[in-house]
CSV table of C-alpha atoms in Angstrom, one decimal:
chain,number,residue,atom,x,y,z
A,1280,MET,CA,-19.3,-3.2,3.4
A,1281,LEU,CA,-20.2,-5.9,6.0
A,1282,VAL,CA,-23.9,-6.2,5.9
A,1283,ASP,CA,-26.5,-9.0,5.8
A,1284,ASP,CA,-28.8,-9.7,2.9
A,1285,ALA,CA,-31.5,-7.5,4.4
A,1286,GLY,CA,-29.2,-4.4,4.5
A,1287,GLY,CA,-28.6,-4.2,8.2
A,1288,CYS,CA,-26.0,-5.6,10.5
A,1289,GLY,CA,-27.4,-5.3,14.0
A,1290,GLY,CA,-25.8,-3.2,16.7
A,1291,ASP,CA,-24.9,0.5,16.9
A,1292,MET,CA,-21.8,0.3,14.7
A,1293,GLU,CA,-23.5,-1.4,11.9
A,1294,LYS,CA,-26.5,1.0,12.0
A,1295,ASP,CA,-23.9,3.8,11.9
A,1296,PHE,CA,-22.3,2.3,8.8
A,1297,ASP,CA,-25.7,2.2,7.0
A,1298,SER,CA,-26.6,5.7,8.0
A,1299,ASN,CA,-23.3,7.2,6.9
A,1300,ALA,CA,-23.2,5.9,3.3
A,1301,SER,CA,-26.2,4.8,1.3
A,1302,LEU,CA,-25.6,2.4,-1.6
A,1303,GLN,CA,-25.9,4.3,-4.9
A,1304,ASN,CA,-24.1,5.1,-8.1
A,1305,PRO,CA,-22.7,8.6,-7.8
A,1306,ASN,CA,-24.2,9.6,-11.2
A,1307,ASN,CA,-27.7,8.3,-10.5
A,1308,PRO,CA,-30.4,8.9,-7.9
A,1309,PRO,CA,-30.2,6.8,-4.7
A,1310,VAL,CA,-30.9,3.1,-5.3
A,1311,GLN,CA,-33.0,1.3,-2.7
A,1312,ARG,CA,-31.4,-2.1,-2.4
A,1313,SER,CA,-33.5,-5.2,-2.7
A,1314,LYS,CA,-33.9,-7.3,0.3
A,1315,SER,CA,-32.9,-10.3,-1.9
A,1316,PHE,CA,-29.6,-8.8,-2.8
A,1317,ALA,CA,-26.7,-11.0,-1.7
A,1318,PHE,CA,-23.0,-10.5,-1.9
A,1319,ARG,CA,-21.1,-13.2,-3.7
A,1320,ALA,CA,-18.8,-13.4,-0.7
A,1321,PRO,CA,-21.3,-14.0,2.1
A,1322,GLN,CA,-21.3,-12.5,5.6
A,1323,GLU,CA,-20.8,-15.4,8.0
A,1324,GLN,CA,-21.5,-15.8,11.7
A,1325,PHE,CA,-17.9,-16.8,12.5
A,1326,THR,CA,-15.9,-15.5,15.4
A,1327,ILE,CA,-12.1,-14.8,15.6
A,1328,GLN,CA,-11.9,-17.8,17.9
A,1329,ASP,CA,-12.7,-20.0,14.8
A,1330,PHE,CA,-9.3,-19.2,13.4
A,1331,GLN,CA,-5.7,-20.0,14.3
A,1332,LEU,CA,-3.8,-16.8,13.7
A,1333,GLY,CA,-0.3,-16.7,12.4
A,1334,LYS,CA,2.1,-14.0,11.2
A,1335,ILE,CA,1.0,-10.4,10.4
A,1336,TYR,CA,1.4,-9.7,6.7
A,1337,GLY,CA,1.0,-6.0,7.0
A,1338,VAL,CA,-0.3,-3.2,9.3
A,1339,GLY,CA,-2.2,-0.1,8.5
A,1340,SER,CA,-3.6,2.8,10.6
A,1341,TYR,CA,-7.0,1.1,11.1
A,1342,SER,CA,-6.3,-2.5,9.9
A,1343,LYS,CA,-3.9,-5.4,9.8
A,1344,VAL,CA,-3.8,-8.4,7.6
A,1345,VAL,CA,-3.0,-11.7,9.4
A,1346,ARG,CA,-2.5,-15.3,8.2
A,1347,ALA,CA,-5.4,-17.2,9.6
A,1348,ARG,CA,-6.2,-20.9,9.4
A,1349,LYS,CA,-9.9,-21.9,9.8
A,1350,LYS,CA,-9.8,-24.5,12.6
A,1351,ASP,CA,-12.6,-26.8,11.3
A,1352,THR,CA,-11.5,-26.8,7.6
A,1353,GLY,CA,-7.8,-26.2,7.7
A,1354,ILE,CA,-8.2,-23.6,4.9
A,1355,VAL,CA,-5.7,-20.7,5.2
A,1356,TYR,CA,-6.9,-17.1,4.5
A,1357,ALA,CA,-5.4,-13.7,4.6
A,1358,LEU,CA,-7.6,-12.1,7.2
A,1359,LYS,CA,-8.0,-8.3,7.1
A,1360,ILE,CA,-9.0,-7.1,10.6
A,1361,MET,CA,-10.4,-3.5,10.7
A,1362,ASP,CA,-11.0,-1.4,13.8
A,1363,LYS,CA,-14.6,-0.2,13.9
A,1364,LYS,CA,-14.0,2.6,16.3
A,1365,PHE,CA,-11.2,4.1,14.3
A,1366,ILE,CA,-13.1,3.8,11.0
A,1367,THR,CA,-16.1,5.6,12.4
A,1368,LYS,CA,-14.0,8.3,14.1
A,1369,GLU,CA,-11.9,9.0,11.0
A,1370,ASN,CA,-14.9,8.9,8.7
A,1371,LYS,CA,-13.6,6.0,6.7
A,1372,THR,CA,-16.9,4.1,6.6
A,1373,SER,CA,-17.6,4.7,2.9
A,1374,LEU,CA,-14.0,3.6,2.0
A,1375,VAL,CA,-14.4,0.3,3.8
A,1376,LYS,CA,-17.7,-0.2,2.1
A,1377,LEU,CA,-16.2,0.6,-1.3
A,1378,GLU,CA,-13.4,-1.9,-0.9
A,1379,ARG,CA,-15.9,-4.6,0.2
A,1380,VAL,CA,-18.2,-3.9,-2.8
A,1381,VAL,CA,-15.4,-3.8,-5.3
A,1382,LEU,CA,-13.7,-6.9,-4.1
A,1383,ASP,CA,-17.0,-8.8,-4.1
A,1384,GLN,CA,-17.6,-8.0,-7.8
A,1385,LEU,CA,-14.1,-8.4,-9.2
A,1386,ASP,CA,-13.7,-11.8,-10.9
A,1387,HIS,CA,-10.3,-12.4,-12.5
A,1388,PRO,CA,-7.5,-14.9,-11.8
A,1389,GLY,CA,-5.0,-12.1,-11.4
A,1390,ILE,CA,-6.9,-10.5,-8.5
A,1391,VAL,CA,-7.1,-11.6,-4.9
A,1392,ARG,CA,-10.5,-13.1,-4.2
A,1393,LEU,CA,-12.7,-12.1,-1.2
A,1394,CYS,CA,-14.0,-15.3,0.3
A,1395,PHE,CA,-16.4,-14.1,3.1
A,1396,THR,CA,-16.8,-11.5,5.8
A,1397,PHE,CA,-17.8,-11.5,9.5
A,1398,GLN,CA,-17.7,-9.1,12.4
A,1399,ASP,CA,-17.8,-8.7,16.1
A,1400,THR,CA,-18.3,-5.8,18.6
A,1401,TYR,CA,-14.9,-4.3,17.9
A,1402,SER,CA,-13.8,-5.4,14.4
A,1403,LEU,CA,-14.8,-6.0,10.8
A,1404,TYR,CA,-13.1,-9.0,9.1
A,1405,MET,CA,-12.5,-9.7,5.4
A,1406,ALA,CA,-11.2,-13.2,4.6
A,1407,LEU,CA,-9.2,-13.0,1.5
A,1408,GLU,CA,-7.6,-15.7,-0.7
A,1409,SER,CA,-4.2,-16.5,0.8
A,1410,CYS,CA,-1.2,-16.1,-1.6
A,1411,GLU,CA,1.3,-18.5,-0.1
A,1412,GLY,CA,4.1,-17.3,-2.5
A,1413,GLY,CA,4.3,-14.0,-0.6
A,1414,GLU,CA,4.9,-10.6,-2.1
A,1415,LEU,CA,6.7,-9.8,-5.3
A,1416,PHE,CA,8.7,-7.3,-3.2
A,1417,ASP,CA,10.2,-10.3,-1.3
A,1418,GLN,CA,11.3,-12.0,-4.5
A,1419,ILE,CA,13.1,-8.9,-5.7
A,1420,THR,CA,14.8,-8.5,-2.3
A,1421,ARG,CA,15.9,-12.2,-2.1
A,1422,LYS,CA,17.2,-12.3,-5.7
A,1423,GLY,CA,18.7,-8.8,-5.6
A,1424,HIS,CA,16.9,-8.1,-8.9
A,1425,LEU,CA,15.0,-10.2,-11.4
A,1426,THR,CA,16.1,-11.4,-14.8
A,1427,GLU,CA,14.4,-9.8,-17.8
A,1428,ASP,CA,12.5,-13.1,-18.5
A,1429,GLU,CA,11.2,-13.1,-14.9
A,1430,ALA,CA,10.3,-9.4,-15.0
A,1431,ARG,CA,8.5,-9.9,-18.4
A,1432,PHE,CA,6.4,-12.8,-17.0
A,1433,TYR,CA,5.3,-10.9,-13.9
A,1434,ALA,CA,4.8,-7.6,-15.7
A,1435,ALA,CA,2.6,-9.4,-18.3
A,1436,GLU,CA,0.4,-10.9,-15.6
A,1437,VAL,CA,0.1,-7.5,-14.0
A,1438,VAL,CA,-0.9,-6.0,-17.4
A,1439,ASP,CA,-3.5,-8.7,-17.9
A,1440,ALA,CA,-5.1,-8.0,-14.5
A,1441,LEU,CA,-4.8,-4.2,-14.9
A,1442,GLU,CA,-6.6,-4.3,-18.2
A,1443,TYR,CA,-9.5,-6.0,-16.6
A,1444,ILE,CA,-9.6,-3.5,-13.7
A,1445,HIS,CA,-9.5,-0.6,-16.0
A,1446,ASP,CA,-12.1,-2.1,-18.4
A,1447,ILE,CA,-14.7,-2.2,-15.6
A,1448,GLY,CA,-13.9,1.4,-14.7
A,1449,LEU,CA,-11.7,1.2,-11.6
A,1450,ILE,CA,-8.3,2.8,-10.8
A,1451,HIS,CA,-6.3,0.8,-8.3
A,1452,ARG,CA,-4.0,3.8,-7.2
A,1453,ASP,CA,-1.5,1.7,-5.2
A,1454,ILE,CA,0.3,-0.6,-7.6
A,1455,LYS,CA,3.7,-1.6,-6.2
A,1456,PRO,CA,5.6,-4.8,-5.5
A,1457,GLU,CA,4.2,-5.1,-2.0
A,1458,ASN,CA,0.7,-5.3,-3.4
A,1459,LEU,CA,1.5,-7.9,-6.1
A,1460,LEU,CA,1.1,-11.2,-4.4
A,1461,LEU,CA,2.2,-14.6,-5.6
A,1462,THR,CA,0.3,-17.9,-5.5
A,1463,ALA,CA,2.1,-21.0,-4.2
A,1464,GLU,CA,2.8,-21.8,-7.9
A,1465,GLY,CA,4.2,-18.3,-8.5
A,1466,HIS,CA,1.4,-16.5,-10.4
A,1467,ILE,CA,0.7,-12.8,-9.7
A,1468,LYS,CA,-2.4,-11.5,-8.0
A,1469,ILE,CA,-3.1,-7.9,-7.4
A,1470,ALA,CA,-4.1,-7.1,-3.8
A,1471,ASP,CA,-5.1,-4.2,-1.5
A,1472,PHE,CA,-8.0,-2.3,-3.0
A,1473,GLY,CA,-8.2,0.1,-0.1
A,1474,SER,CA,-7.3,3.1,-2.4
A,1475,VAL,CA,-9.5,2.1,-5.4
A,1476,LYS,CA,-11.3,4.8,-7.2
A,1477,PRO,CA,-14.3,4.2,-9.5
A,1478,THR,CA,-14.6,6.3,-12.6
A,1479,LYS,CA,-17.8,7.8,-13.8
A,1480,ASP,CA,-18.3,4.9,-16.2
A,1481,SER,CA,-17.6,2.2,-13.6
A,1482,GLN,CA,-19.5,-1.1,-14.1
A,1483,VAL,CA,-19.4,-1.8,-10.4
A,1484,SER,CA,-22.9,-1.7,-9.0
A,1485,PHE,CA,-24.1,-0.6,-5.5
A,1486,LEU,CA,-21.2,1.9,-5.1
A,1487,PRO,CA,-21.3,3.8,-1.8
A,1488,THR,CA,-21.4,7.6,-1.8
A,1489,LEU,CA,-18.0,9.0,-0.9
A,1490,PRO,CA,-17.7,12.1,1.3
A,1491,SER,CA,-16.9,15.3,-0.6
A,1492,ASP,CA,-13.3,15.3,0.6
A,1493,GLU,CA,-12.7,11.9,-0.9
A,1494,LYS,CA,-13.7,13.2,-4.3
A,1495,ALA,CA,-11.0,15.8,-4.3
A,1496,CYS,CA,-7.7,15.4,-6.0
A,1497,THR,CA,-5.8,14.0,-3.0
A,1498,PHE,CA,-2.6,12.0,-2.8
A,1499,VAL,CA,-3.4,8.3,-2.2
A,1500,GLY,CA,-0.7,5.7,-2.7
A,1501,THR,CA,3.0,5.2,-1.9
A,1502,ALA,CA,5.5,8.0,-2.4
A,1503,ALA,CA,7.9,6.3,-4.7
A,1504,TYR,CA,5.2,5.2,-7.2
A,1505,VAL,CA,3.0,8.3,-7.3
A,1506,PRO,CA,2.9,10.0,-10.7
A,1507,PRO,CA,3.7,13.7,-11.1
A,1508,GLU,CA,0.1,14.7,-12.2
A,1509,VAL,CA,-1.2,13.5,-8.8
A,1510,LEU,CA,1.3,15.5,-7.0
A,1511,ASN,CA,0.1,18.5,-9.0
A,1512,SER,CA,-3.5,17.9,-8.0
A,1513,SER,CA,-4.8,16.5,-11.3
A,1514,PRO,CA,-7.7,14.0,-11.2
A,1515,ALA,CA,-7.0,10.3,-11.0
A,1516,THR,CA,-6.8,8.5,-14.4
A,1517,PHE,CA,-5.9,5.0,-15.6
A,1518,GLY,CA,-2.5,6.5,-16.4
A,1519,ASN,CA,-1.8,6.7,-12.7
A,1520,ASP,CA,-1.6,2.9,-12.5
A,1521,LEU,CA,0.5,2.7,-15.7
A,1522,TRP,CA,3.1,5.0,-14.2
A,1523,ALA,CA,3.2,2.8,-11.1
A,1524,LEU,CA,3.6,-0.2,-13.4
A,1525,GLY,CA,6.6,1.5,-15.0
A,1526,CYS,CA,8.1,2.1,-11.5
A,1527,THR,CA,7.5,-1.5,-10.6
A,1528,LEU,CA,9.1,-2.9,-13.7
A,1529,TYR,CA,12.1,-0.7,-13.1
A,1530,GLN,CA,12.3,-2.1,-9.5
A,1531,MET,CA,12.0,-5.7,-10.8
A,1532,LEU,CA,15.0,-5.2,-13.1
A,1533,SER,CA,17.2,-3.1,-10.8
A,1534,GLY,CA,16.3,-4.0,-7.3
A,1535,SER,CA,15.2,-0.5,-6.3
A,1536,SER,CA,12.5,2.0,-7.3
A,1537,PRO,CA,13.5,4.6,-9.9
A,1538,PHE,CA,12.8,7.6,-7.6
A,1539,LYS,CA,14.4,6.3,-4.4
A,1540,ASP,CA,15.8,8.8,-2.0
A,1541,ALA,CA,16.2,9.4,1.8
A,1542,SER,CA,12.9,11.1,2.4
A,1543,GLU,CA,9.5,11.5,0.8
A,1544,TRP,CA,10.2,15.1,0.1
A,1545,LEU,CA,13.3,14.3,-1.9
A,1546,ILE,CA,11.4,11.5,-3.7
A,1547,PHE,CA,8.7,14.0,-4.8
A,1548,GLN,CA,11.4,16.3,-6.1
A,1549,LYS,CA,12.8,13.5,-8.3
A,1550,ILE,CA,9.4,12.6,-9.6
A,1551,ILE,CA,8.5,16.2,-10.5
A,1552,ALA,CA,11.9,16.6,-12.2
A,1553,ARG,CA,11.6,13.1,-13.8
A,1554,ASP,CA,15.1,12.4,-12.5
A,1555,LEU,CA,15.3,9.0,-14.2
A,1556,ILE,CA,18.6,7.0,-14.7
A,1557,PHE,CA,18.7,3.5,-16.2
A,1558,PRO,CA,21.4,1.0,-15.3
A,1559,ASP,CA,23.6,-0.1,-18.2
A,1560,TYR,CA,22.4,-3.7,-18.1
A,1561,PHE,CA,18.8,-2.8,-19.0
A,1562,SER,CA,17.9,-3.9,-22.5
A,1563,GLU,CA,16.9,-1.3,-25.0
A,1564,GLU,CA,13.3,-2.8,-25.0
A,1565,ALA,CA,13.1,-2.5,-21.2
A,1566,LYS,CA,14.4,1.0,-21.2
A,1567,ASP,CA,12.0,2.1,-23.9
A,1568,LEU,CA,8.9,0.6,-22.2
A,1569,ILE,CA,9.7,2.1,-18.8
A,1570,ASP,CA,10.5,5.4,-20.4
A,1571,LYS,CA,7.1,5.4,-22.1
A,1572,LEU,CA,5.2,4.3,-19.0
A,1573,LEU,CA,6.9,7.1,-17.1
A,1574,HIS,CA,5.8,9.7,-19.6
A,1575,THR,CA,4.8,13.0,-17.9
A,1576,ASP,CA,1.6,13.1,-19.9
A,1577,PRO,CA,-0.6,10.3,-18.5
A,1578,SER,CA,-2.6,10.0,-21.7
A,1579,LYS,CA,0.5,9.1,-23.7
A,1580,ARG,CA,1.5,6.1,-21.5
A,1581,PRO,CA,1.0,2.8,-23.3
A,1582,GLY,CA,-2.4,1.4,-22.3
A,1583,ALA,CA,-3.9,4.8,-21.7
A,1584,GLY,CA,-3.9,6.2,-25.2
A,1585,PRO,CA,-6.5,5.8,-28.0
A,1586,ASP,CA,-5.1,2.3,-28.8
A,1587,GLY,CA,-5.7,1.1,-25.3
A,1588,TYR,CA,-4.0,-1.9,-23.9
A,1589,ALA,CA,-3.2,-3.2,-27.5
A,1590,ALA,CA,-0.4,-0.6,-27.7
A,1591,LEU,CA,1.1,-1.9,-24.4
A,1592,LYS,CA,0.9,-5.6,-25.2
A,1593,MET,CA,2.4,-5.0,-28.6
A,1594,HIS,CA,5.5,-3.3,-27.2
A,1595,PRO,CA,8.7,-5.2,-28.2
A,1596,PHE,CA,9.5,-5.9,-24.5
A,1597,PHE,CA,6.6,-8.3,-24.5
A,1598,ASN,CA,7.6,-10.2,-27.6
A,1599,GLY,CA,6.8,-13.9,-27.2
A,1600,VAL,CA,4.1,-13.4,-24.5
A,1601,ASP,CA,1.0,-15.5,-25.2
A,1602,TRP,CA,-1.6,-13.1,-24.0
A,1603,GLU,CA,-4.5,-15.5,-24.7
A,1604,ASN,CA,-3.0,-18.2,-22.4
A,1605,ILE,CA,-1.0,-16.1,-20.0
A,1606,ARG,CA,-2.1,-17.9,-16.8
A,1607,ALA,CA,-1.2,-21.3,-18.3
A,1608,GLN,CA,2.5,-20.4,-18.6
A,1609,SER,CA,5.0,-21.8,-16.1
A,1610,PRO,CA,6.0,-19.0,-13.6
A,1611,PRO,CA,9.6,-18.3,-12.5
A,1612,LYS,CA,10.9,-20.4,-9.6
A,1613,LEU,CA,10.3,-18.8,-6.2
A,1614,ALA,CA,13.2,-17.9,-4.0
A,1615,LEU,CA,12.6,-18.9,-0.4
A,1616,GLU,CA,13.9,-16.9,2.5
A,1617,THR,CA,16.7,-18.6,4.4
A,1618,GLY,CA,15.1,-21.0,6.9
A,1619,GLU,CA,11.6,-20.4,5.5
A,1620,SER,CA,9.1,-23.2,6.1
A,1621,ASP,CA,5.6,-23.7,4.7
A,1622,GLY,CA,4.3,-20.5,6.4
A,1623,HIS,CA,3.1,-22.0,9.6
A,1624,ASP,CA,4.1,-19.2,11.9
A,1625,SER,CA,4.1,-19.4,15.6
A,1626,GLY,CA,4.3,-15.7,16.3
A,1627,TRP,CA,3.2,-12.3,15.0
A,1628,ASN,CA,5.7,-10.5,12.9
A,1629,GLN,CA,5.0,-7.0,11.5
A,1630,SER,CA,6.1,-6.7,7.9
A,1631,HIS,CA,7.0,-3.4,6.2
A,1632,ASP,CA,6.4,-0.2,8.0
A,1633,GLY,CA,2.8,-0.1,9.1
A,1634,ASN,CA,2.1,3.2,7.5
A,1635,SER,CA,-1.4,2.5,6.3
A,1636,GLY,CA,-0.1,0.1,3.7
A,1637,GLY,CA,2.5,2.6,2.6
A,1638,THR,CA,0.4,5.7,2.2
A,1639,SER,CA,1.9,9.0,3.1
A,1640,SER,CA,0.7,11.8,5.3
A,1641,SER,CA,3.0,14.7,4.7
A,1642,GLU,CA,2.2,17.9,3.0
A,1643,VAL,CA,5.0,19.0,0.8
A,1644,SER,CA,6.4,22.4,0.3
A,1645,GLY,CA,9.8,23.9,-0.5
A,1646,PRO,CA,11.9,24.9,-3.4
A,1647,ILE,CA,9.7,22.9,-5.8
A,1648,PRO,CA,6.2,24.2,-6.6
A,1649,ARG,CA,3.7,23.7,-3.8
A,1650,LEU,CA,2.2,20.2,-4.3
A,1651,ALA,CA,-1.4,19.1,-3.8
A,1652,SER,CA,-2.6,18.7,-0.3
A,1653,ILE,CA,-1.9,15.2,0.8
A,1654,ASP,CA,-4.8,13.4,2.5
A,1655,SER,CA,-4.6,9.8,3.5
A,1656,PHE,CA,-5.3,7.5,6.4
A,1657,ASP,CA,-2.2,8.7,8.2
A,1658,SER,CA,-3.5,12.2,8.6
A,1659,ARG,CA,-3.9,11.4,12.3
A,1660,TRP,CA,-0.2,12.2,12.8
A,1661,GLN,CA,-0.8,15.8,11.8
A,1662,GLN,CA,-2.0,16.5,15.4
A,1663,PHE,CA,1.6,16.3,16.6
A,1664,LEU,CA,2.9,18.9,14.1
A,1665,ASP,CA,3.0,22.7,14.4
A,1666,PRO,CA,1.2,24.8,11.8
A,1667,GLY,CA,3.2,24.8,8.5
A,1668,GLU,CA,5.5,22.0,9.7
A,1669,CYS,CA,6.1,19.3,7.1
A,1670,VAL,CA,7.0,15.6,7.5
A,1671,VAL,CA,10.3,14.6,6.0
A,1672,MET,CA,10.3,10.9,7.1
A,1673,ILE,CA,7.9,8.8,9.1
A,1674,SER,CA,7.8,5.1,10.0
A,1675,THR,CA,6.7,2.6,12.6
A,1676,LEU,CA,9.8,1.4,14.4
A,1677,LYS,CA,10.7,-0.8,17.4
A,1678,LYS,CA,12.3,1.2,20.2
A,1679,VAL,CA,14.8,-1.2,21.7
A,1680,GLN,CA,15.1,-1.1,25.4
A,1681,LYS,CA,16.8,-3.3,28.0
A,1682,LEU,CA,13.7,-5.2,29.1
A,1683,THR,CA,11.1,-4.5,26.4
A,1684,ASN,CA,10.9,-3.5,22.7
A,1685,ARG,CA,8.0,-1.1,22.1
A,1686,LYS,CA,6.4,0.0,18.8
A,1687,VAL,CA,6.7,3.7,18.2
A,1688,GLN,CA,5.9,6.1,15.4
A,1689,LEU,CA,9.0,8.1,14.7
A,1690,ILE,CA,8.4,11.4,12.8
A,1691,LEU,CA,11.2,13.6,11.3
A,1692,THR,CA,10.1,17.1,10.3
A,1693,ASP,CA,11.6,20.0,8.5
A,1694,LYS,CA,11.9,22.2,11.7
A,1695,PRO,CA,14.1,20.1,12.1
A,1696,LYS,CA,12.6,18.0,14.8
A,1697,LEU,CA,12.2,14.4,15.9
A,1698,ILE,CA,8.8,13.3,17.4
A,1699,CYS,CA,8.3,10.0,19.0
A,1700,VAL,CA,4.6,8.8,19.4
A,1701,ASP,CA,3.0,5.9,21.1
A,1702,PRO,CA,0.7,4.7,18.2
A,1703,ALA,CA,-1.5,2.7,20.5
A,1704,LYS,CA,-2.3,5.5,22.9
A,1705,MET,CA,-1.7,8.3,20.4
A,1706,MET,CA,0.5,10.2,22.9
A,1707,LEU,CA,3.9,11.7,22.8
A,1708,LYS,CA,6.7,9.5,24.2
A,1709,GLY,CA,9.0,11.9,25.9
A,1710,ASN,CA,9.9,15.4,24.6
A,1711,THR,CA,10.2,16.3,21.0
A,1712,ILE,CA,13.9,16.7,20.0
A,1713,GLY,CA,14.9,19.8,18.1
A,1714,PHE,CA,18.3,20.0,16.4
A,1715,ASP,CA,20.2,22.2,14.0
A,1716,ASN,CA,23.7,20.9,14.1
A,1717,PRO,CA,25.7,17.7,14.9
A,1718,ASN,CA,26.3,18.9,18.4
A,1719,ASP,CA,22.6,18.6,19.2
A,1720,LEU,CA,22.1,15.1,17.9
A,1721,SER,CA,24.0,12.4,16.1
A,1722,ILE,CA,22.9,9.1,14.6
A,1723,VAL,CA,24.9,5.8,14.5
A,1724,VAL,CA,24.0,2.9,12.2
A,1725,SER,CA,25.0,-0.5,13.4
A,1726,SER,CA,23.1,-2.5,10.7
A,1727,PRO,CA,20.6,-1.8,7.9
A,1728,SER,CA,17.8,-2.2,10.4
A,1729,HIS,CA,19.3,-0.9,13.6
A,1730,PHE,CA,20.4,2.7,14.5
A,1731,LYS,CA,20.9,4.8,17.6
A,1732,ILE,CA,20.1,8.5,18.1
A,1733,ASN,CA,22.5,10.2,20.5
A,1734,THR,CA,21.6,13.4,22.3
A,1735,PRO,CA,23.4,15.1,25.2
A,1736,LYS,CA,20.8,13.7,27.6
A,1737,LYS,CA,20.1,10.2,26.3
A,1738,VAL,CA,20.6,7.5,23.7
A,1739,MET,CA,17.7,5.9,21.9
A,1740,SER,CA,18.0,2.6,19.9
A,1741,PHE,CA,15.6,1.8,17.1
A,1742,GLU,CA,14.9,-1.2,14.8
A,1743,ASP,CA,13.4,-0.5,11.3
A,1744,ALA,CA,11.9,-3.7,9.8
A,1745,LYS,CA,12.1,-2.1,6.4
A,1746,GLN,CA,15.9,-1.8,6.8
A,1747,ARG,CA,16.1,2.0,6.2
A,1748,ALA,CA,18.6,2.8,9.0
A,1749,TRP,CA,20.9,4.5,6.6
A,1750,GLN,CA,18.0,6.5,5.1
A,1751,TRP,CA,17.2,7.8,8.6
A,1752,LYS,CA,20.8,8.8,9.1
A,1753,GLU,CA,21.0,10.6,5.7
A,1754,ALA,CA,17.7,12.4,6.2
A,1755,ILE,CA,18.7,13.7,9.7
A,1756,GLU,CA,22.2,14.7,8.7
A,1757,GLY,CA,20.8,16.4,5.6
A,1758,LEU,CA,18.6,18.6,7.7
A,1759,GLN,CA,21.6,19.4,10.0
A,1760,LYS,CA,23.6,20.7,7.0
A,1761,ARG,CA,20.9,23.0,5.7
């Protein structure tokens, strides 16, 4: 929540923020905040012109995170820029406030620190500690997979930070390699608290009141790391994060997530069925820990049971870890991208797929039991679907043309149908493309990130920064064969 010490911000947008969500603990009567209350991370009077902007670390439906160097001090931050108009229109005010309040009160070396906030007419800004080592996801990608010693080090640092988060009554709800950042030295810091959920015993003070629809059992997170109980509409628990930890450890050791598939719908099927296969080179200790973290009963996952985190830390996989001095240990050597410099970027590069930090928007139905209604920041794409129509795959891509490359949102549905949307104008680009057999449409993959969709009337070329061209082909052809 971006407010000054007196509780107001000035201007219509800020007044709207304060009127939409009062500061209070959900279990207590409304609390009148003292005029002397001050956030640890202050609200400054900076402007965006005070910063030299570099590459984009990630893009969401109402925000982007940009590398930003403060011109007068030379200090580099990860600057989260949030669109005021969209936040108000989509009723996300209380979620932004919640993230701001939570980040301000978290104090742990394994969690990204909020440094200060500021705002202007159009945007809210949160300046976060910059993690110059990049994402753990990139280390896994560059190395193919991590050694067991490397995975043990990173997993232990995540456990250390998660224990702190859970002890103060918070559920992160989006643990994944993309949200585990690395310092320049190579230590883990958990980032992105946009999906955080306080428990009834939360020690965080001045919590905003969430709208009733945000209290429901809704799917928040990234498809490949979502636990089965969330898909079946159970309330969020600490076990949700431990399931995601198990998925992340599997990905560290193998190079891919345990429930990977061509579409979210197929991923959900694998999660519900617990379709889990371990590579032969996994140690018995690693397989046992992952197997226990991916238990279908969240209360039986190590760290969530009556023995708490002691049971998790005592697992044989973590033998040799000095839990008392974990942040003093030497981290694994970071693998740099070919041609990578010190991070001084001259341009703006979108990383990953721009779907609200990886959240999903599809409502799932089919041969498996009907899953919980999925409600996330990407619900805006539902306006382009027919009643009962389900999303199979969705991503922000570049549409490659002769003179210009334009960002589009490509949506594959179960009709089957392809929908191309201009995400800036929220308008359809051309006609939707229906298809039932290969004669209607074919897809040609030229590289992991480039593919063409051929129809009798035109050819469309796309670039997927997440390198999922083959997944698009498999998903489309799978619908044609139904």
